[in-house]
Amino acid sequence: TQTKVAMMYIKGVVQDSVVAEVKERLGKIEIDGILESGNIEEMIQDHTFTPFPTIYNTERPDSVAAGLLEGRVAILVDGTPIVLLVPAVFVQFFQSPEDYYMRADFGILRILRFISFFIALLGPSIYVAITTFHQEMLQTNLLMSIAAQREGVPFPAAVEALLMEFTFEMLREAGVRMPRAVGSAISIVGALVLGEAAVQAGLVSPATVIVVSITAITSFVFPSFSMSIPIRLLRFGLIALAASFGFIGIFVGMIALCIHLCTLRSFGVPYMAPLAPVNLADQKDTLLRIPIWMMHTRPHFLRQKN
């Protein structure tokens, strides 16, 4: 396809080793044609079997400019509006350009995104673990209410959760593939009708519908869509662990997930930086955002020259 690919960086700011690494990985690509920047992303990312994105992609010029000023390298592909930014870290996928344009909000919405991350990841699995193994954790009236709702439901809580999750994923895909004029209506009406019909038919309990609905809503909170995909995949594994071992399975799964995230690297930069390893100087723009006039230095974990 003879697709033109360009690199963009600020000389004197970016680390020379990162530029050399990007050039080397681009030079090693051997393929008949490049159709979109996603092909480049898959070819040059660190070869680790992980569902998490290790390269940040965006369509916003201000996000690319901010990344260049921080010491990152931008990769532009002719014919597509998507630009790749490397190195990428975990917290970067929770940062939105609007965070820096609102004077009153110094990270409150960002904390909300991190909370939504845990709800989207652990919501159904915690519900399955409590209703299956740890009923003593619920208040008596709430436990009796959930037990009354589940009376007559033929499936265990894990099957209920998986059934509703699969149904919602199918509705999501159907809404994406349908024409834009009716796509959102299909998703909303389908979810309402199927959820109400499933409860009325006694196939699932109302509590399961509520938990899955909250989980689905929180999965749309992330500014970067590429971060919601691994959460959707890992959610099913955690439900299986919760159905098999209760909270012990969830804890083991989360420990394995933390270890996996801490072993990832993006072009030589630890994926969980600046949280792990902890860098106190870079905490000014992670979970919270201090005022811009107090940000005097670039992120230290990128090891810029200036």
PDB file of C-alpha atoms in Angstrom:
ATOM      1  CA  THR A   1       0.000   0.000   0.000  1.00  0.00           C
ATOM      2  CA  GLN A   2       3.062   2.298   0.253  1.00  0.00           C
ATOM      3  CA  THR A   3       1.506   3.967   3.312  1.00  0.00           C
ATOM      4  CA  LYS A   4       3.526   6.875   4.657  1.00  0.00           C
ATOM      5  CA  VAL A   5       4.383   6.672   8.355  1.00  0.00           C
ATOM      6  CA  ALA A   6       5.932   9.620  10.181  1.00  0.00           C
ATOM      7  CA  MET A   7       7.491  10.114  13.616  1.00  0.00           C
ATOM      8  CA  MET A   8       7.100  13.312  15.588  1.00  0.00           C
ATOM      9  CA  TYR A   9       9.040  14.302  18.703  1.00  0.00           C
ATOM     10  CA  ILE A  10      10.685  17.318  20.302  1.00  0.00           C
ATOM     11  CA  LYS A  11      14.451  17.074  20.022  1.00  0.00           C
ATOM     12  CA  GLY A  12      16.139  17.942  23.275  1.00  0.00           C
ATOM     13  CA  VAL A  13      13.127  16.845  25.320  1.00  0.00           C
ATOM     14  CA  VAL A  14      12.545  13.226  24.359  1.00  0.00           C
ATOM     15  CA  GLN A  15      15.054  10.581  25.390  1.00  0.00           C
ATOM     16  CA  ASP A  16      17.244   9.468  22.483  1.00  0.00           C
ATOM     17  CA  SER A  17      16.916   5.787  23.382  1.00  0.00           C
ATOM     18  CA  VAL A  18      13.118   5.956  22.994  1.00  0.00           C
ATOM     19  CA  VAL A  19      13.448   7.534  19.536  1.00  0.00           C
ATOM     20  CA  ALA A  20      15.983   4.882  18.511  1.00  0.00           C
ATOM     21  CA  GLU A  21      13.732   2.104  19.819  1.00  0.00           C
ATOM     22  CA  VAL A  22      10.722   3.421  17.879  1.00  0.00           C
ATOM     23  CA  LYS A  23      12.766   3.685  14.666  1.00  0.00           C
ATOM     24  CA  GLU A  24      14.107   0.166  15.153  1.00  0.00           C
ATOM     25  CA  ARG A  25      10.670  -1.351  15.696  1.00  0.00           C
ATOM     26  CA  LEU A  26       9.199   0.495  12.711  1.00  0.00           C
ATOM     27  CA  GLY A  27      12.090  -0.680  10.572  1.00  0.00           C
ATOM     28  CA  LYS A  28      11.496  -4.312  11.485  1.00  0.00           C
ATOM     29  CA  ILE A  29       7.906  -4.338  10.172  1.00  0.00           C
ATOM     30  CA  GLU A  30       7.545  -6.706   7.227  1.00  0.00           C
ATOM     31  CA  ILE A  31       4.022  -6.731   5.838  1.00  0.00           C
ATOM     32  CA  ASP A  32       2.342  -6.286   2.465  1.00  0.00           C
ATOM     33  CA  GLY A  33       0.304  -3.276   3.484  1.00  0.00           C
ATOM     34  CA  ILE A  34      -0.722  -0.992   6.341  1.00  0.00           C
ATOM     35  CA  LEU A  35      -4.406  -0.107   6.332  1.00  0.00           C
ATOM     36  CA  GLU A  36      -4.660   1.824   9.608  1.00  0.00           C
ATOM     37  CA  SER A  37      -2.592   2.905  12.585  1.00  0.00           C
ATOM     38  CA  GLY A  38      -3.943  -0.115  14.486  1.00  0.00           C
ATOM     39  CA  ASN A  39      -1.757  -2.326  12.275  1.00  0.00           C
ATOM     40  CA  ILE A  40       1.305  -0.317  13.297  1.00  0.00           C
ATOM     41  CA  GLU A  41       0.260  -0.444  16.952  1.00  0.00           C
ATOM     42  CA  GLU A  42       0.072  -4.230  16.961  1.00  0.00           C
ATOM     43  CA  MET A  43       3.395  -4.565  15.161  1.00  0.00           C
ATOM     44  CA  ILE A  44       5.526  -2.321  17.394  1.00  0.00           C
ATOM     45  CA  GLN A  45       4.045  -2.914  20.850  1.00  0.00           C
ATOM     46  CA  ASP A  46       6.027  -4.867  23.418  1.00  0.00           C
ATOM     47  CA  HIS A  47       5.486  -8.521  22.614  1.00  0.00           C
ATOM     48  CA  THR A  48       3.648  -9.456  25.794  1.00  0.00           C
ATOM     49  CA  PHE A  49       0.461 -11.478  25.943  1.00  0.00           C
ATOM     50  CA  THR A  50      -1.757  -8.968  27.675  1.00  0.00           C
ATOM     51  CA  PRO A  51      -5.235  -7.560  27.060  1.00  0.00           C
ATOM     52  CA  PHE A  52      -4.115  -4.118  28.267  1.00  0.00           C
ATOM     53  CA  PRO A  53      -3.063  -1.505  25.694  1.00  0.00           C
ATOM     54  CA  THR A  54       0.611  -0.526  25.942  1.00  0.00           C
ATOM     55  CA  ILE A  55       0.380   2.163  23.231  1.00  0.00           C
ATOM     56  CA  TYR A  56      -1.894   5.179  23.588  1.00  0.00           C
ATOM     57  CA  ASN A  57      -3.965   6.207  20.563  1.00  0.00           C
ATOM     58  CA  THR A  58      -5.947   9.396  20.145  1.00  0.00           C
ATOM     59  CA  GLU A  59      -7.612  11.620  17.549  1.00  0.00           C
ATOM     60  CA  ARG A  60      -7.157  14.852  19.519  1.00  0.00           C
ATOM     61  CA  PRO A  61      -4.362  17.221  18.483  1.00  0.00           C
ATOM     62  CA  ASP A  62      -4.141  18.669  22.002  1.00  0.00           C
ATOM     63  CA  SER A  63      -3.511  15.215  23.473  1.00  0.00           C
ATOM     64  CA  VAL A  64      -0.723  14.616  20.959  1.00  0.00           C
ATOM     65  CA  ALA A  65       0.831  18.021  21.649  1.00  0.00           C
ATOM     66  CA  ALA A  66       0.709  17.394  25.405  1.00  0.00           C
ATOM     67  CA  GLY A  67       2.375  14.009  24.905  1.00  0.00           C
ATOM     68  CA  LEU A  68       5.162  15.576  22.833  1.00  0.00           C
ATOM     69  CA  LEU A  69       5.778  18.213  25.505  1.00  0.00           C
ATOM     70  CA  GLU A  70       6.055  15.467  28.122  1.00  0.00           C
ATOM     71  CA  GLY A  71       8.741  13.673  26.124  1.00  0.00           C
ATOM     72  CA  ARG A  72       6.765  11.101  24.156  1.00  0.00           C
ATOM     73  CA  VAL A  73       7.012  10.091  20.507  1.00  0.00           C
ATOM     74  CA  ALA A  74       3.993  10.406  18.180  1.00  0.00           C
ATOM     75  CA  ILE A  75       3.520   8.083  15.213  1.00  0.00           C
ATOM     76  CA  LEU A  76       1.335   9.374  12.383  1.00  0.00           C
ATOM     77  CA  VAL A  77      -0.034   7.156   9.609  1.00  0.00           C
ATOM     78  CA  ASP A  78      -1.208   8.643   6.326  1.00  0.00           C
ATOM     79  CA  GLY A  79      -4.914   8.224   5.711  1.00  0.00           C
ATOM     80  CA  THR A  80      -6.059   7.787   9.314  1.00  0.00           C
ATOM     81  CA  PRO A  81      -6.824  10.364  12.043  1.00  0.00           C
ATOM     82  CA  ILE A  82      -5.580   8.068  14.825  1.00  0.00           C
ATOM     83  CA  VAL A  83      -2.140   9.004  16.206  1.00  0.00           C
ATOM     84  CA  LEU A  84      -0.071   6.664  18.389  1.00  0.00           C
ATOM     85  CA  LEU A  85       1.794   7.945  21.457  1.00  0.00           C
ATOM     86  CA  VAL A  86       4.640   6.034  23.124  1.00  0.00           C
ATOM     87  CA  PRO A  87       5.618   5.257  25.831  1.00  0.00           C
ATOM     88  CA  ALA A  88       2.190   4.765  27.430  1.00  0.00           C
ATOM     89  CA  VAL A  89       1.402   4.094  31.092  1.00  0.00           C
ATOM     90  CA  PHE A  90      -1.686   2.781  32.873  1.00  0.00           C
ATOM     91  CA  VAL A  91      -2.861   6.070  34.411  1.00  0.00           C
ATOM     92  CA  GLN A  92      -2.658   7.780  31.021  1.00  0.00           C
ATOM     93  CA  PHE A  93      -5.778   5.918  29.865  1.00  0.00           C
ATOM     94  CA  PHE A  94      -7.789   7.522  32.693  1.00  0.00           C
ATOM     95  CA  GLN A  95      -6.742  11.079  31.868  1.00  0.00           C
ATOM     96  CA  SER A  96      -8.986  13.182  29.673  1.00  0.00           C
ATOM     97  CA  PRO A  97      -7.977  16.453  27.973  1.00  0.00           C
ATOM     98  CA  GLU A  98     -11.023  18.072  29.582  1.00  0.00           C
ATOM     99  CA  ASP A  99      -9.384  17.533  32.994  1.00  0.00           C
ATOM    100  CA  TYR A 100      -6.969  20.372  32.208  1.00  0.00           C
ATOM    101  CA  TYR A 101      -9.607  22.758  30.891  1.00  0.00           C
ATOM    102  CA  MET A 102     -11.863  22.804  33.965  1.00  0.00           C
ATOM    103  CA  ARG A 103     -10.720  25.164  36.670  1.00  0.00           C
ATOM    104  CA  ALA A 104     -12.857  23.833  39.525  1.00  0.00           C
ATOM    105  CA  ASP A 105     -12.092  20.133  39.097  1.00  0.00           C
ATOM    106  CA  PHE A 106      -8.633  19.092  40.313  1.00  0.00           C
ATOM    107  CA  GLY A 107      -9.041  15.367  39.770  1.00  0.00           C
ATOM    108  CA  ILE A 108     -12.424  14.545  41.302  1.00  0.00           C
ATOM    109  CA  LEU A 109     -13.690  13.134  38.015  1.00  0.00           C
ATOM    110  CA  ARG A 110     -10.455  11.201  37.583  1.00  0.00           C
ATOM    111  CA  ILE A 111     -10.941   9.537  40.978  1.00  0.00           C
ATOM    112  CA  LEU A 112     -14.477   8.710  39.835  1.00  0.00           C
ATOM    113  CA  ARG A 113     -12.995   6.941  36.796  1.00  0.00           C
ATOM    114  CA  PHE A 114     -10.701   4.821  38.953  1.00  0.00           C
ATOM    115  CA  ILE A 115     -13.639   3.886  41.184  1.00  0.00           C
ATOM    116  CA  SER A 116     -15.629   3.013  38.067  1.00  0.00           C
ATOM    117  CA  PHE A 117     -12.727   0.825  36.937  1.00  0.00           C
ATOM    118  CA  PHE A 118     -13.010  -1.335  40.050  1.00  0.00           C
ATOM    119  CA  ILE A 119     -16.819  -1.416  39.875  1.00  0.00           C
ATOM    120  CA  ALA A 120     -16.763  -2.483  36.216  1.00  0.00           C
ATOM    121  CA  LEU A 121     -14.123  -5.111  36.941  1.00  0.00           C
ATOM    122  CA  LEU A 122     -15.361  -6.508  40.257  1.00  0.00           C
ATOM    123  CA  GLY A 123     -19.085  -5.687  40.478  1.00  0.00           C
ATOM    124  CA  PRO A 124     -20.611  -8.951  39.186  1.00  0.00           C
ATOM    125  CA  SER A 125     -17.925 -11.151  40.771  1.00  0.00           C
ATOM    126  CA  ILE A 126     -18.443  -9.612  44.235  1.00  0.00           C
ATOM    127  CA  TYR A 127     -22.206 -10.085  43.878  1.00  0.00           C
ATOM    128  CA  VAL A 128     -21.708 -13.736  42.891  1.00  0.00           C
ATOM    129  CA  ALA A 129     -19.272 -14.355  45.758  1.00  0.00           C
ATOM    130  CA  ILE A 130     -21.557 -12.803  48.387  1.00  0.00           C
ATOM    131  CA  THR A 131     -24.748 -14.527  47.242  1.00  0.00           C
ATOM    132  CA  THR A 132     -23.012 -17.901  46.816  1.00  0.00           C
ATOM    133  CA  PHE A 133     -20.513 -18.163  49.689  1.00  0.00           C
ATOM    134  CA  HIS A 134     -20.586 -15.134  51.979  1.00  0.00           C
ATOM    135  CA  GLN A 135     -24.219 -14.375  52.787  1.00  0.00           C
ATOM    136  CA  GLU A 136     -23.220 -13.396  56.342  1.00  0.00           C
ATOM    137  CA  MET A 137     -21.677 -10.199  54.970  1.00  0.00           C
ATOM    138  CA  LEU A 138     -25.100  -8.809  54.057  1.00  0.00           C
ATOM    139  CA  GLN A 139     -27.424  -7.017  56.434  1.00  0.00           C
ATOM    140  CA  THR A 140     -30.318  -9.274  57.458  1.00  0.00           C
ATOM    141  CA  ASN A 141     -33.088  -7.330  55.728  1.00  0.00           C
ATOM    142  CA  LEU A 142     -31.066  -7.040  52.520  1.00  0.00           C
ATOM    143  CA  LEU A 143     -30.235 -10.742  52.619  1.00  0.00           C
ATOM    144  CA  MET A 144     -33.895 -11.654  53.054  1.00  0.00           C
ATOM    145  CA  SER A 145     -34.851  -9.330  50.181  1.00  0.00           C
ATOM    146  CA  ILE A 146     -32.304 -10.896  47.817  1.00  0.00           C
ATOM    147  CA  ALA A 147     -33.308 -14.394  48.913  1.00  0.00           C
ATOM    148  CA  ALA A 148     -36.974 -13.587  48.224  1.00  0.00           C
ATOM    149  CA  GLN A 149     -36.074 -12.264  44.775  1.00  0.00           C
ATOM    150  CA  ARG A 150     -34.101 -15.395  43.952  1.00  0.00           C
ATOM    151  CA  GLU A 151     -36.909 -17.711  45.007  1.00  0.00           C
ATOM    152  CA  GLY A 152     -38.003 -19.628  41.939  1.00  0.00           C
ATOM    153  CA  VAL A 153     -34.958 -18.632  39.823  1.00  0.00           C
ATOM    154  CA  PRO A 154     -33.665 -21.904  38.299  1.00  0.00           C
ATOM    155  CA  PHE A 155     -30.042 -20.786  37.835  1.00  0.00           C
ATOM    156  CA  PRO A 156     -27.263 -20.090  40.354  1.00  0.00           C
ATOM    157  CA  ALA A 157     -26.025 -16.516  40.727  1.00  0.00           C
ATOM    158  CA  ALA A 158     -22.962 -17.126  38.528  1.00  0.00           C
ATOM    159  CA  VAL A 159     -25.073 -18.375  35.617  1.00  0.00           C
ATOM    160  CA  GLU A 160     -27.422 -15.410  36.065  1.00  0.00           C
ATOM    161  CA  ALA A 161     -24.543 -12.942  35.930  1.00  0.00           C
ATOM    162  CA  LEU A 162     -22.927 -14.602  32.916  1.00  0.00           C
ATOM    163  CA  LEU A 163     -26.262 -14.770  31.105  1.00  0.00           C
ATOM    164  CA  MET A 164     -26.947 -11.083  31.643  1.00  0.00           C
ATOM    165  CA  GLU A 165     -23.376 -10.100  30.748  1.00  0.00           C
ATOM    166  CA  PHE A 166     -23.519 -12.038  27.478  1.00  0.00           C
ATOM    167  CA  THR A 167     -26.900 -10.498  26.690  1.00  0.00           C
ATOM    168  CA  PHE A 168     -25.644  -6.976  27.300  1.00  0.00           C
ATOM    169  CA  GLU A 169     -22.505  -7.579  25.203  1.00  0.00           C
ATOM    170  CA  MET A 170     -24.694  -8.774  22.327  1.00  0.00           C
ATOM    171  CA  LEU A 171     -26.883  -5.686  22.669  1.00  0.00           C
ATOM    172  CA  ARG A 172     -23.794  -3.484  22.680  1.00  0.00           C
ATOM    173  CA  GLU A 173     -22.474  -5.077  19.503  1.00  0.00           C
ATOM    174  CA  ALA A 174     -25.907  -4.879  17.859  1.00  0.00           C
ATOM    175  CA  GLY A 175     -26.128  -1.175  18.701  1.00  0.00           C
ATOM    176  CA  VAL A 176     -22.713  -0.560  17.129  1.00  0.00           C
ATOM    177  CA  ARG A 177     -23.532  -2.447  13.915  1.00  0.00           C
ATOM    178  CA  MET A 178     -26.999  -0.965  13.461  1.00  0.00           C
ATOM    179  CA  PRO A 179     -27.466   2.353  11.631  1.00  0.00           C
ATOM    180  CA  ARG A 180     -26.709   5.309  13.885  1.00  0.00           C
ATOM    181  CA  ALA A 181     -30.317   6.516  13.825  1.00  0.00           C
ATOM    182  CA  VAL A 182     -31.631   3.334  15.462  1.00  0.00           C
ATOM    183  CA  GLY A 183     -28.508   1.932  17.114  1.00  0.00           C
ATOM    184  CA  SER A 184     -28.907   3.702  20.464  1.00  0.00           C
ATOM    185  CA  ALA A 185     -32.641   2.977  20.508  1.00  0.00           C
ATOM    186  CA  ILE A 186     -31.999  -0.742  19.943  1.00  0.00           C
ATOM    187  CA  SER A 187     -29.523  -0.832  22.853  1.00  0.00           C
ATOM    188  CA  ILE A 188     -31.757   1.023  25.311  1.00  0.00           C
ATOM    189  CA  VAL A 189     -35.075  -0.571  24.376  1.00  0.00           C
ATOM    190  CA  GLY A 190     -33.493  -4.027  24.064  1.00  0.00           C
ATOM    191  CA  ALA A 191     -31.906  -3.793  27.503  1.00  0.00           C
ATOM    192  CA  LEU A 192     -35.120  -2.577  29.141  1.00  0.00           C
ATOM    193  CA  VAL A 193     -37.383  -5.097  27.422  1.00  0.00           C
ATOM    194  CA  LEU A 194     -35.087  -8.091  27.853  1.00  0.00           C
ATOM    195  CA  GLY A 195     -34.274  -7.239  31.471  1.00  0.00           C
ATOM    196  CA  GLU A 196     -37.915  -6.772  32.429  1.00  0.00           C
ATOM    197  CA  ALA A 197     -38.972  -9.889  30.507  1.00  0.00           C
ATOM    198  CA  ALA A 198     -36.242 -11.996  32.117  1.00  0.00           C
ATOM    199  CA  VAL A 199     -37.308 -10.876  35.606  1.00  0.00           C
ATOM    200  CA  GLN A 200     -40.996 -11.462  34.885  1.00  0.00           C
ATOM    201  CA  ALA A 201     -40.227 -14.922  33.489  1.00  0.00           C
ATOM    202  CA  GLY A 202     -38.255 -15.823  36.620  1.00  0.00           C
ATOM    203  CA  LEU A 203     -35.002 -16.465  34.728  1.00  0.00           C
ATOM    204  CA  VAL A 204     -32.975 -13.864  36.640  1.00  0.00           C
ATOM    205  CA  SER A 205     -33.467 -11.868  39.811  1.00  0.00           C
ATOM    206  CA  PRO A 206     -33.901  -8.061  39.858  1.00  0.00           C
ATOM    207  CA  ALA A 207     -30.715  -7.691  41.930  1.00  0.00           C
ATOM    208  CA  THR A 208     -28.680  -9.334  39.158  1.00  0.00           C
ATOM    209  CA  VAL A 209     -30.151  -6.964  36.579  1.00  0.00           C
ATOM    210  CA  ILE A 210     -29.245  -3.969  38.757  1.00  0.00           C
ATOM    211  CA  VAL A 211     -25.656  -5.162  39.318  1.00  0.00           C
ATOM    212  CA  VAL A 212     -25.058  -5.891  35.627  1.00  0.00           C
ATOM    213  CA  SER A 213     -26.622  -2.558  34.623  1.00  0.00           C
ATOM    214  CA  ILE A 214     -24.372  -0.589  36.992  1.00  0.00           C
ATOM    215  CA  THR A 215     -21.375  -2.543  35.708  1.00  0.00           C
ATOM    216  CA  ALA A 216     -22.318  -1.758  32.108  1.00  0.00           C
ATOM    217  CA  ILE A 217     -22.708   1.948  32.850  1.00  0.00           C
ATOM    218  CA  THR A 218     -19.319   2.203  34.582  1.00  0.00           C
ATOM    219  CA  SER A 219     -17.606   0.500  31.634  1.00  0.00           C
ATOM    220  CA  PHE A 220     -18.450   3.571  29.508  1.00  0.00           C
ATOM    221  CA  VAL A 221     -16.821   6.061  31.891  1.00  0.00           C
ATOM    222  CA  PHE A 222     -13.237   5.649  30.640  1.00  0.00           C
ATOM    223  CA  PRO A 223     -11.976   8.329  28.225  1.00  0.00           C
ATOM    224  CA  SER A 224     -10.033   5.709  26.246  1.00  0.00           C
ATOM    225  CA  PHE A 225     -12.153   2.953  24.705  1.00  0.00           C
ATOM    226  CA  SER A 226      -9.125   0.649  24.483  1.00  0.00           C
ATOM    227  CA  MET A 227      -9.112   0.363  28.292  1.00  0.00           C
ATOM    228  CA  SER A 228     -12.722  -0.856  28.479  1.00  0.00           C
ATOM    229  CA  ILE A 229     -11.987  -3.912  26.311  1.00  0.00           C
ATOM    230  CA  PRO A 230      -9.652  -5.699  28.797  1.00  0.00           C
ATOM    231  CA  ILE A 231     -12.075  -4.942  31.633  1.00  0.00           C
ATOM    232  CA  ARG A 232     -14.908  -6.619  29.714  1.00  0.00           C
ATOM    233  CA  LEU A 233     -12.719  -9.684  29.132  1.00  0.00           C
ATOM    234  CA  LEU A 234     -11.347  -9.986  32.662  1.00  0.00           C
ATOM    235  CA  ARG A 235     -14.806  -9.581  34.184  1.00  0.00           C
ATOM    236  CA  PHE A 236     -15.831 -13.048  32.965  1.00  0.00           C
ATOM    237  CA  GLY A 237     -12.718 -14.660  34.457  1.00  0.00           C
ATOM    238  CA  LEU A 238     -13.327 -13.024  37.830  1.00  0.00           C
ATOM    239  CA  ILE A 239     -16.953 -14.187  37.803  1.00  0.00           C
ATOM    240  CA  ALA A 240     -15.724 -17.757  37.256  1.00  0.00           C
ATOM    241  CA  LEU A 241     -13.225 -17.424  40.132  1.00  0.00           C
ATOM    242  CA  ALA A 242     -15.910 -15.962  42.414  1.00  0.00           C
ATOM    243  CA  ALA A 243     -18.317 -18.792  41.565  1.00  0.00           C
ATOM    244  CA  SER A 244     -15.634 -21.388  42.318  1.00  0.00           C
ATOM    245  CA  PHE A 245     -13.810 -20.013  45.353  1.00  0.00           C
ATOM    246  CA  GLY A 246     -15.679 -16.928  46.570  1.00  0.00           C
ATOM    247  CA  PHE A 247     -13.658 -13.973  47.795  1.00  0.00           C
ATOM    248  CA  ILE A 248     -10.508 -16.112  47.926  1.00  0.00           C
ATOM    249  CA  GLY A 249     -10.731 -16.569  44.169  1.00  0.00           C
ATOM    250  CA  ILE A 250     -11.281 -12.829  43.645  1.00  0.00           C
ATOM    251  CA  PHE A 251      -8.265 -11.971  45.820  1.00  0.00           C
ATOM    252  CA  VAL A 252      -6.045 -14.460  43.974  1.00  0.00           C
ATOM    253  CA  GLY A 253      -7.231 -13.108  40.627  1.00  0.00           C
ATOM    254  CA  MET A 254      -6.576  -9.497  41.640  1.00  0.00           C
ATOM    255  CA  ILE A 255      -3.111 -10.359  42.973  1.00  0.00           C
ATOM    256  CA  ALA A 256      -2.281 -12.083  39.681  1.00  0.00           C
ATOM    257  CA  LEU A 257      -3.630  -9.066  37.788  1.00  0.00           C
ATOM    258  CA  CYS A 258      -1.501  -6.640  39.837  1.00  0.00           C
ATOM    259  CA  ILE A 259       1.613  -8.749  39.275  1.00  0.00           C
ATOM    260  CA  HIS A 260       0.879  -8.887  35.555  1.00  0.00           C
ATOM    261  CA  LEU A 261       0.417  -5.112  35.316  1.00  0.00           C
ATOM    262  CA  CYS A 262       3.638  -4.464  37.222  1.00  0.00           C
ATOM    263  CA  THR A 263       5.624  -6.684  34.826  1.00  0.00           C
ATOM    264  CA  LEU A 264       4.455  -4.815  31.707  1.00  0.00           C
ATOM    265  CA  ARG A 265       6.653  -2.215  30.047  1.00  0.00           C
ATOM    266  CA  SER A 266       6.058   0.218  27.220  1.00  0.00           C
ATOM    267  CA  PHE A 267       9.221   1.074  25.300  1.00  0.00           C
ATOM    268  CA  GLY A 268      11.334   0.583  28.413  1.00  0.00           C
ATOM    269  CA  VAL A 269       9.011   2.483  30.795  1.00  0.00           C
ATOM    270  CA  PRO A 270       7.210   0.545  33.575  1.00  0.00           C
ATOM    271  CA  TYR A 271       3.516   0.354  32.693  1.00  0.00           C
ATOM    272  CA  MET A 272       2.340   1.208  36.217  1.00  0.00           C
ATOM    273  CA  ALA A 273       4.639   4.232  36.615  1.00  0.00           C
ATOM    274  CA  PRO A 274       4.518   6.480  38.590  1.00  0.00           C
ATOM    275  CA  LEU A 275       2.418   4.296  40.939  1.00  0.00           C
ATOM    276  CA  ALA A 276       4.745   1.286  40.788  1.00  0.00           C
ATOM    277  CA  PRO A 277       7.560   2.026  41.230  1.00  0.00           C
ATOM    278  CA  VAL A 278       6.348   4.941  43.333  1.00  0.00           C
ATOM    279  CA  ASN A 279       7.610   8.348  42.263  1.00  0.00           C
ATOM    280  CA  LEU A 280       6.358  11.029  44.628  1.00  0.00           C
ATOM    281  CA  ALA A 281       7.405  13.870  42.310  1.00  0.00           C
ATOM    282  CA  ASP A 282       5.054  12.575  39.597  1.00  0.00           C
ATOM    283  CA  GLN A 283       1.970  12.197  41.806  1.00  0.00           C
ATOM    284  CA  LYS A 284       0.909  15.719  40.858  1.00  0.00           C
ATOM    285  CA  ASP A 285      -0.927  14.370  37.811  1.00  0.00           C
ATOM    286  CA  THR A 286      -2.027  10.806  38.552  1.00  0.00           C
ATOM    287  CA  LEU A 287      -4.981  10.225  40.871  1.00  0.00           C
ATOM    288  CA  LEU A 288      -5.342  13.963  41.408  1.00  0.00           C
ATOM    289  CA  ARG A 289      -4.398  16.965  39.289  1.00  0.00           C
ATOM    290  CA  ILE A 290      -2.794  19.930  40.940  1.00  0.00           C
ATOM    291  CA  PRO A 291      -3.244  23.379  39.320  1.00  0.00           C
ATOM    292  CA  ILE A 292      -1.330  23.818  36.078  1.00  0.00           C
ATOM    293  CA  TRP A 293       0.652  26.750  37.462  1.00  0.00           C
ATOM    294  CA  MET A 294       2.171  24.356  40.033  1.00  0.00           C
ATOM    295  CA  MET A 295       3.360  21.834  37.425  1.00  0.00           C
ATOM    296  CA  HIS A 296       6.964  22.931  36.947  1.00  0.00           C
ATOM    297  CA  THR A 297       8.471  19.635  35.765  1.00  0.00           C
ATOM    298  CA  ARG A 298       7.738  16.977  33.187  1.00  0.00           C
ATOM    299  CA  PRO A 299       7.017  13.377  34.276  1.00  0.00           C
ATOM    300  CA  HIS A 300      10.277  11.957  35.650  1.00  0.00           C
ATOM    301  CA  PHE A 301       9.472   8.361  34.689  1.00  0.00           C
ATOM    302  CA  LEU A 302       9.856   9.284  30.992  1.00  0.00           C
ATOM    303  CA  ARG A 303      13.481  10.271  31.712  1.00  0.00           C
ATOM    304  CA  GLN A 304      13.548  13.321  29.435  1.00  0.00           C
ATOM    305  CA  LYS A 305      16.734  15.144  28.631  1.00  0.00           C
ATOM    306  CA  ASN A 306      15.347  18.530  29.762  1.00  0.00           C
TER     307      ASN A 306
END
